[in-house]
Structures are given as structure tokens and as C-alpha cells.
Tab-separated table of C-alpha atoms in Angstrom:
chain	number	residue	atom	x	y	z
E	15	MET	CA	-0.063	0.194	0.047
E	16	ASP	CA	1.317	3.689	-0.631
E	17	THR	CA	1.772	5.362	2.825
E	18	ARG	CA	1.919	8.589	0.770
E	19	ARG	CA	-1.552	8.717	-0.708
E	20	HIS	CA	-2.919	8.317	2.415
E	21	TYR	CA	-1.491	11.917	3.475
E	22	TYR	CA	-1.223	13.654	0.062
E	23	MET	CA	-3.541	13.113	-2.851
E	24	LYS	CA	-3.170	16.099	-5.055
E	25	HIS	CA	0.369	15.657	-6.556
E	26	ASP	CA	1.490	12.916	-8.404
E	27	TRP	CA	4.257	11.084	-6.618
E	28	ARG	CA	7.278	9.354	-7.767
E	29	GLN	CA	8.499	6.182	-6.269
E	30	VAL	CA	12.159	5.066	-6.684
E	31	LYS	CA	14.843	2.744	-5.276
E	32	GLY	CA	18.019	4.758	-4.271
E	33	ILE	CA	18.913	7.748	-3.185
E	34	ASN	CA	20.591	7.926	-7.290
E	35	GLU	CA	17.096	7.442	-8.595
E	36	GLY	CA	15.875	10.130	-6.995
E	37	VAL	CA	18.549	12.615	-7.472
E	38	LYS	CA	16.990	11.979	-11.468
E	39	LEU	CA	13.845	12.619	-10.492
E	40	LEU	CA	14.231	15.651	-7.941
E	41	LEU	CA	16.694	17.281	-11.050
E	42	SER	CA	13.427	16.696	-12.824
E	43	LYS	CA	11.409	18.956	-10.863
E	44	VAL	CA	8.865	16.566	-9.921
E	45	THR	CA	6.903	17.763	-6.874
E	46	ALA	CA	6.302	14.610	-4.696
E	47	VAL	CA	9.202	11.896	-4.663
E	48	ALA	CA	9.444	9.299	-2.693
E	49	ILE	CA	12.994	7.588	-1.641
E	50	ASP	CA	13.071	3.953	-1.135
E	51	CYS	CA	17.017	3.627	0.706
E	52	ARG	CA	17.275	0.000	1.046
E	53	ALA	CA	19.287	0.130	-1.980
E	54	GLU	CA	22.080	1.991	-1.456
E	55	PRO	CA	25.432	0.862	-1.885
E	56	CYS	CA	27.391	-0.543	1.019
E	57	GLY	CA	30.081	1.160	0.359
E	58	HIS	CA	30.842	4.731	2.766
E	59	MET	CA	32.582	6.742	-0.468
E	60	ASP	CA	29.430	5.434	-3.006
E	61	GLN	CA	26.929	6.728	0.130
E	62	GLN	CA	28.782	10.072	1.079
E	63	ARG	CA	29.048	10.588	-3.405
E	64	ALA	CA	24.776	9.612	-3.120
E	65	ILE	CA	24.047	11.897	0.005
E	66	THR	CA	26.269	14.797	-1.753
E	67	ALA	CA	23.814	14.137	-4.837
E	68	LEU	CA	20.939	13.936	-2.973
E	69	GLU	CA	21.624	18.095	-1.344
E	70	GLY	CA	22.690	19.275	-4.484
E	71	ALA	CA	19.328	17.996	-5.807
E	72	LEU	CA	17.106	19.032	-3.250
E	73	LYS	CA	18.607	22.640	-3.541
E	74	GLU	CA	17.810	22.712	-7.396
E	75	ASN	CA	14.069	21.103	-7.291
E	76	HIS	CA	12.701	24.826	-5.792
E	77	HIS	CA	9.158	22.715	-6.748
E	78	LEU	CA	9.048	20.387	-4.369
E	79	LYS	CA	5.697	19.794	-2.064
E	80	ALA	CA	6.376	16.561	-0.725
E	81	LEU	CA	9.563	14.195	-0.003
E	82	ASP	CA	9.462	10.886	1.612
E	83	ILE	CA	12.960	9.526	2.315
E	84	PHE	CA	12.354	5.829	4.120
E	85	ASN	CA	14.943	2.592	5.035
E	86	TYR	CA	18.111	4.826	5.064
E	87	ASN	CA	19.989	4.660	8.981
E	88	MET	CA	19.887	8.142	9.197
E	89	ASN	CA	22.100	8.242	12.932
E	90	GLU	CA	24.621	9.864	12.064
E	91	SER	CA	23.750	13.686	12.422
E	92	GLU	CA	24.975	15.225	9.601
E	93	PHE	CA	23.391	13.639	7.260
E	94	VAL	CA	20.041	14.923	8.826
E	95	THR	CA	21.512	18.186	9.058
E	96	ARG	CA	22.462	18.613	5.474
E	97	LEU	CA	18.867	16.895	4.013
E	98	LEU	CA	16.606	19.481	6.217
E	99	ALA	CA	19.070	22.139	4.575
E	100	ALA	CA	18.443	21.531	1.084
E	101	ALA	CA	15.007	20.780	1.429
E	102	ALA	CA	14.469	24.214	3.364
E	103	THR	CA	15.091	25.552	-0.189
E	104	SER	CA	11.521	24.448	-1.521
E	105	LYS	CA	9.510	27.248	-0.464
E	106	HIS	CA	6.295	24.562	-1.265
E	107	LEU	CA	6.863	21.496	1.240
E	108	GLU	CA	3.994	20.371	2.950
E	109	TYR	CA	4.602	16.764	3.575
E	110	LEU	CA	7.906	15.557	4.930
E	111	GLY	CA	8.789	11.733	5.296
E	112	LEU	CA	11.587	10.353	7.391
E	113	TRP	CA	10.046	6.954	8.283
E	114	ASN	CA	12.244	3.653	9.179
E	115	ASN	CA	14.972	6.253	9.166
E	116	ARG	CA	16.986	5.590	13.330
E	117	ILE	CA	17.156	9.819	12.929
E	118	GLU	CA	17.440	8.761	16.659
E	119	ASP	CA	17.067	12.340	19.001
E	120	ASN	CA	19.698	13.685	17.787
E	121	GLY	CA	17.462	14.189	14.341
E	122	ALA	CA	14.352	14.790	16.305
E	123	LYS	CA	16.140	18.021	17.605
E	124	PHE	CA	16.792	19.237	13.966
E	125	ILE	CA	13.334	17.863	12.314
E	126	ALA	CA	11.901	20.241	15.499
E	127	ASP	CA	13.697	23.446	14.403
E	128	PHE	CA	13.255	22.704	10.666
E	129	LEU	CA	8.959	22.681	12.069
E	130	ASP	CA	10.435	26.151	13.662
E	131	HIS	CA	11.373	27.873	10.032
E	132	ARG	CA	8.968	25.868	7.696
E	133	SER	CA	5.433	27.380	8.579
E	134	HIS	CA	3.565	25.484	6.070
E	135	LEU	CA	4.406	22.222	6.505
E	136	HIS	CA	1.496	19.845	6.797
E	137	PHE	CA	2.474	16.495	7.047
E	138	VAL	CA	5.154	15.307	9.310
E	139	ASN	CA	6.333	11.079	8.625
E	140	LEU	CA	8.775	10.272	11.989
E	141	HIS	CA	7.596	6.099	11.921
E	142	GLY	CA	9.343	3.981	13.428
E	143	ASN	CA	12.831	6.192	14.068
E	144	LEU	CA	14.000	5.105	17.952
E	145	ILE	CA	12.518	8.542	18.988
E	146	SER	CA	12.698	8.921	22.664
E	147	ASP	CA	11.069	11.341	25.803
E	148	LYS	CA	14.076	13.761	24.623
E	149	GLY	CA	13.449	14.056	21.153
E	150	ALA	CA	9.109	13.990	21.891
E	151	ILE	CA	9.941	17.301	24.539
E	152	THR	CA	11.655	18.828	21.460
E	153	ILE	CA	9.471	17.856	18.920
E	154	GLY	CA	6.425	18.831	20.722
E	155	LYS	CA	7.279	21.859	21.735
E	156	ALA	CA	7.845	22.718	18.133
E	157	VAL	CA	4.336	21.436	17.452
E	158	ALA	CA	3.051	24.092	19.772
E	159	LYS	CA	4.363	26.411	17.750
E	160	HIS	CA	3.201	25.938	14.346
E	161	GLN	CA	0.734	27.574	12.389
E	162	HIS	CA	-0.242	24.834	9.879
E	163	LEU	CA	0.571	20.577	10.811
E	164	LYS	CA	-2.155	18.663	10.309
E	165	VAL	CA	-0.882	15.403	10.719
E	166	LEU	CA	1.972	14.490	12.733
E	167	ASN	CA	2.989	10.126	12.684
E	168	LEU	CA	5.520	9.167	15.546
E	169	SER	CA	4.221	5.868	15.748
E	170	TYR	CA	6.515	2.870	17.094
E	171	ASN	CA	9.209	5.086	18.890
E	172	SER	CA	10.268	4.851	22.476
E	173	ILE	CA	8.265	7.826	23.535
E	174	ALA	CA	7.214	7.534	27.474
E	175	ASP	CA	5.410	9.324	30.131
E	176	ASP	CA	7.303	12.528	30.040
E	177	GLY	CA	7.682	12.825	25.729
E	178	MET	CA	3.807	12.495	26.022
E	179	GLN	CA	3.054	14.961	28.533
E	180	VAL	CA	5.071	17.128	26.167
E	181	LEU	CA	2.888	16.107	23.023
E	182	ALA	CA	-0.116	16.602	24.978
E	183	LYS	CA	0.369	20.398	25.736
E	184	ALA	CA	1.455	20.640	22.156
E	185	VAL	CA	-2.999	19.473	21.190
E	186	GLU	CA	-4.024	22.063	24.082
E	187	GLN	CA	-1.838	24.617	21.913
E	188	THR	CA	-1.870	23.883	18.468
E	189	VAL	CA	-4.718	25.425	16.488
E	190	HIS	CA	-4.282	23.217	13.298
E	191	LEU	CA	-3.162	20.032	14.146
E	192	LYS	CA	-5.748	16.916	13.067
E	193	PHE	CA	-4.367	14.000	13.628
E	194	LEU	CA	-1.476	12.256	16.182
E	195	ASP	CA	-0.233	8.560	16.344
E	196	LEU	CA	1.196	7.541	18.690
E	197	GLN	CA	0.952	4.162	18.499
E	198	HIS	CA	3.513	1.433	20.325
E	199	ASN	CA	5.767	3.951	22.563
E	200	SER	CA	5.869	3.617	25.898
E	201	CYS	CA	3.163	5.707	27.204
E	202	ALA	CA	1.974	5.383	30.702
E	203	LYS	CA	-0.577	6.360	32.938
E	204	ILE	CA	0.687	10.163	33.230
E	205	GLY	CA	0.114	10.141	30.419
E	206	ALA	CA	-2.563	8.938	29.059
E	207	MET	CA	-3.708	11.378	31.739
E	208	SER	CA	-1.876	14.522	29.854
E	209	PHE	CA	-4.120	13.201	26.848
E	210	ALA	CA	-7.190	12.943	28.646
E	211	HIS	CA	-6.503	16.325	29.608
E	212	ALA	CA	-5.618	17.714	26.870
E	213	LEU	CA	-8.972	16.381	24.599
E	214	GLU	CA	-10.749	18.605	26.898
E	215	LYS	CA	-9.554	21.644	25.701
E	216	THR	CA	-8.845	20.814	22.530
E	217	GLN	CA	-10.565	22.760	19.081
E	218	THR	CA	-9.060	20.697	16.307
E	219	LEU	CA	-7.590	17.673	17.235
E	220	LYS	CA	-9.927	14.698	14.952
E	221	TYR	CA	-8.384	11.665	15.700
E	222	LEU	CA	-5.137	9.761	18.340
E	223	ASN	CA	-3.677	6.415	18.064
E	224	LEU	CA	-2.926	5.281	21.509
E	225	SER	CA	-2.896	1.856	20.393
E	226	GLU	CA	-0.280	-0.789	21.340
E	227	ASN	CA	0.900	1.431	24.638
E	228	ASP	CA	0.964	-1.271	26.895
E	229	LYS	CA	1.807	0.317	30.040
E	230	ILE	CA	-1.740	2.423	30.012
E	231	PRO	CA	-3.624	0.923	32.629
E	232	LYS	CA	-7.787	0.180	32.419
E	233	ILE	CA	-8.445	3.499	34.429
E	234	ALA	CA	-5.938	6.126	32.834
E	235	CYS	CA	-7.447	4.315	29.267
E	236	ASP	CA	-11.013	4.719	30.197
E	237	ALA	CA	-10.781	8.096	31.361
E	238	VAL	CA	-9.239	9.240	27.416
E	239	GLU	CA	-12.015	7.406	26.088
E	240	ASP	CA	-14.995	9.132	28.118
E	241	VAL	CA	-13.505	12.664	27.294
E	242	ALA	CA	-12.795	11.624	23.247
E	243	LYS	CA	-16.483	10.165	23.059
E	244	GLY	CA	-18.025	13.147	25.182
E	245	ARG	CA	-15.477	15.530	22.824
E	246	GLY	CA	-16.652	13.272	19.071
E	247	ILE	CA	-12.881	12.839	18.801
E	248	ALA	CA	-12.101	9.305	16.881
E	249	TYR	CA	-10.198	7.515	19.205
E	250	VAL	CA	-7.790	4.074	19.068
E	251	GLY	CA	-6.702	3.140	22.516
E	252	PRO	CA	-4.582	0.467	24.270
E	253	LYS	CA	-7.077	-1.992	24.345
E	254	HIS	CA	-7.036	-2.345	20.966
E	255	THR	CA	-4.520	-4.177	18.697
E	256	VAL	CA	-4.532	-2.970	15.573
E	257	HIS	CA	-3.161	-5.773	12.614
E	258	SER	CA	-2.813	-4.831	8.805
E	259	ALA	CA	-0.272	-5.051	6.033
E	260	PHE	CA	0.058	-2.024	5.632
E	261	ARG	CA	3.332	-0.970	8.833
E	262	GLY	CA	4.360	2.794	6.762
E	263	MET	CA	2.307	4.712	8.211
E	264	THR	CA	-0.884	4.522	10.945
E	265	HIS	CA	-3.156	1.763	10.909
E	266	ALA	CA	-6.292	3.011	12.289
E	267	LEU	CA	-6.346	5.486	10.143
E	268	ARG	CA	-8.760	3.914	7.518
E	269	HIS	CA	-10.779	2.298	10.442
E	270	ILE	CA	-11.613	5.597	11.408
E	271	LEU	CA	-12.574	7.109	8.679
E	272	ARG	CA	-14.602	4.530	7.503
E	273	LEU	CA	-17.196	4.633	10.792
E	274	ASN	CA	-17.206	8.111	9.967
E	275	SER	CA	-18.451	7.854	6.894
E	276	HIS	CA	-20.691	5.163	7.662
E	277	LYS	CA	-22.018	7.017	10.430
E	278	ASN	CA	-23.171	9.781	7.056
E	279	LYS	CA	-20.610	12.156	9.303
E	280	LYS	CA	-19.982	15.230	7.725
E	281	LEU	CA	-16.411	14.590	5.857
E	282	GLU	CA	-13.827	17.644	5.315
E	283	ASP	CA	-11.823	17.698	2.123
E	284	PHE	CA	-8.789	16.473	4.532
E	285	ASP	CA	-10.784	13.175	4.889
E	286	ILE	CA	-12.600	12.384	1.347
E	287	ALA	CA	-8.863	12.746	0.218
E	288	LEU	CA	-8.185	10.185	2.659
E	289	LEU	CA	-11.308	7.997	2.008
E	290	GLN	CA	-10.341	8.562	-1.916
E	291	ALA	CA	-6.337	6.849	-1.372
E	292	GLU	CA	-7.612	3.368	-0.064
E	293	ASP	CA	-6.768	0.706	-1.190
E	294	PHE	CA	-9.694	-1.473	-0.065
E	295	GLU	CA	-7.647	-4.873	-1.391
E	296	HIS	CA	-6.340	-4.880	2.547
E	297	ASP	CA	-9.060	-4.368	5.087
E	298	ILE	CA	-8.094	-3.601	8.567
E	299	GLU	CA	-9.322	-5.343	11.637
E	300	ILE	CA	-9.177	-4.176	15.364
E	301	HIS	CA	-9.496	-7.053	17.982
E	302	ALA	CA	-10.256	-5.665	21.727
E	303	ALA	CA	-8.158	-7.080	23.937
E	304	GLU	CA	-8.040	-6.917	27.668
E	305	PRO	CA	-6.586	-3.572	29.043
E	306	THR	CA	-3.379	-4.072	32.064
E	307	GLU	CA	-5.576	-3.506	34.978
E	308	THR	CA	-2.506	-2.077	37.881
E	309	ALA	CA	-3.850	1.623	38.362
């Protein structure tokens, strides 16, 4: 399933294997590029040359609106810095995907700095990047100040309560964030209760995914669920296990949108675009499981 199509329907995505092929597309001035880096050469010098070429191509493409680079070991902060500095030359970039890249907390800091200076970003996907509390705190503070961010995916990281509290505070303060995916992190009672409080105050959030955060006790799980129901916010909690063939983006998104459409709930253009992107060959399944009973 094409993960980009779930979050960005306006552009003609081009997906390639390896940075070298991505460079060719970027130089041809395409507006949306997805680069699967699993095909990169193993030699260090070859990788450095490829990265330098990518950096140059990004600086040359001033039309770029969506960039997805995935399956690359980015835990060298120099590469993340160079990549984001080059991408910053595009005045139109709205989607940034850096999933399964092991950017860790140092990389998260550069992402936060990038958010501070790129007010037009709408979608950020940081799935599977070994981000912990430290990185989540810096990102959360940037999100709270951001003027246009609608979707943030931090699923499959290592964010515990300290980071969750800052992200919950960002949910309270931001005026644009609609979708937050925190599936498969390390949220526990304090973090969950912070989201229960945030959901009471948010004016914009429509979807929250805390599934597979197994440390959240039942009392906190119920508190978040009760507030979400009262506010009409779609919520997937830790008592649900979400199975899907699709792992690159959020697992619960299709299920949530289908429920809303089946209830004849009025959907915005943003929601309709996501539904149109649906690949119905793979149905999503949500199975109830017993939450932890510890208080």
C-alpha cells in the first residue's frame, strides 16, 4: 500500500529505489518524490557521494511539495542536517516523511528546528525512528508553535510519559493539528491522563491513536476514551490491537474514516482525500484485548 497516497493526494508521486534514482527525479523538477534507500550501495564513499548528490538535487528543485525518504540509517546527525537544510530551499514543501530511518533524538532536534522555520508543512511522518522522550519533547514544543501542521505520526518509537506530556500540551495549544499517531510507544498512566486533559481543551484534534501502549492502566485508558467520546474525537486506545498489512503510516486511519463515513458524518476535504486514497484490497481489523489492570 502506498503510504504517501494516504496523506497527499494532490501530487503525482514518483517512487524509486535508492538515492541515485531519486536525484534524477528531483532534478527533473517533480513535486513529490519517495525514495526507498534499501537499495543504497554499501561502501561509505559511495554513500557519501549519493548523499552529496541528493543534497544538491534538493537545492535545485524549488517546486518540491512532498518528500519521503525511508529505510535509511540516518543516525549520523550530519546527514539529517544536510538533508533538511537542502529541503528548506523549497518554499512549497508541505509533506515530510522520514520513516524507518533511525534518526533518534539528535535527528528529532533537527526536525523540530525545521518545523520552527517551515510554517507551511502540513504532514510529518516520523514512524519508526528510535525517538525517545528527549526527542519527543523538542518536537512537541515545535508543534505547539507551528501554524499549519495537520498530521504528525510518531508511531513505533520509544516515547514515554515525559515526552507524552509535552505532546499532549501541544495538542492543547495548536490550532491546526488534526491527527496524532502515537501507536506502539511507552506511554503509561501519566501520559495518558495528560491526553485526557488535552482532549477536553483541544479545538482541532480529530484522531488520536494510543494503541499498543501496553503500560497504560485501565483507569487511564477509560478516562481518555470517555473524554474522546464526549468531544466526538476518534480514539484508538491500548485495549485495541490493530492489524494491517500496512505499517509505514498509521494503522487506525482507514478504520476511523470508514466509521465516520458509514455514520454519514460530514467529512472535510482532508478526510475525503484520505478515503479516496484507500486501497480496499487489505481490510483493517481491530481486535479488542484486555487492558492492563494496574492503577
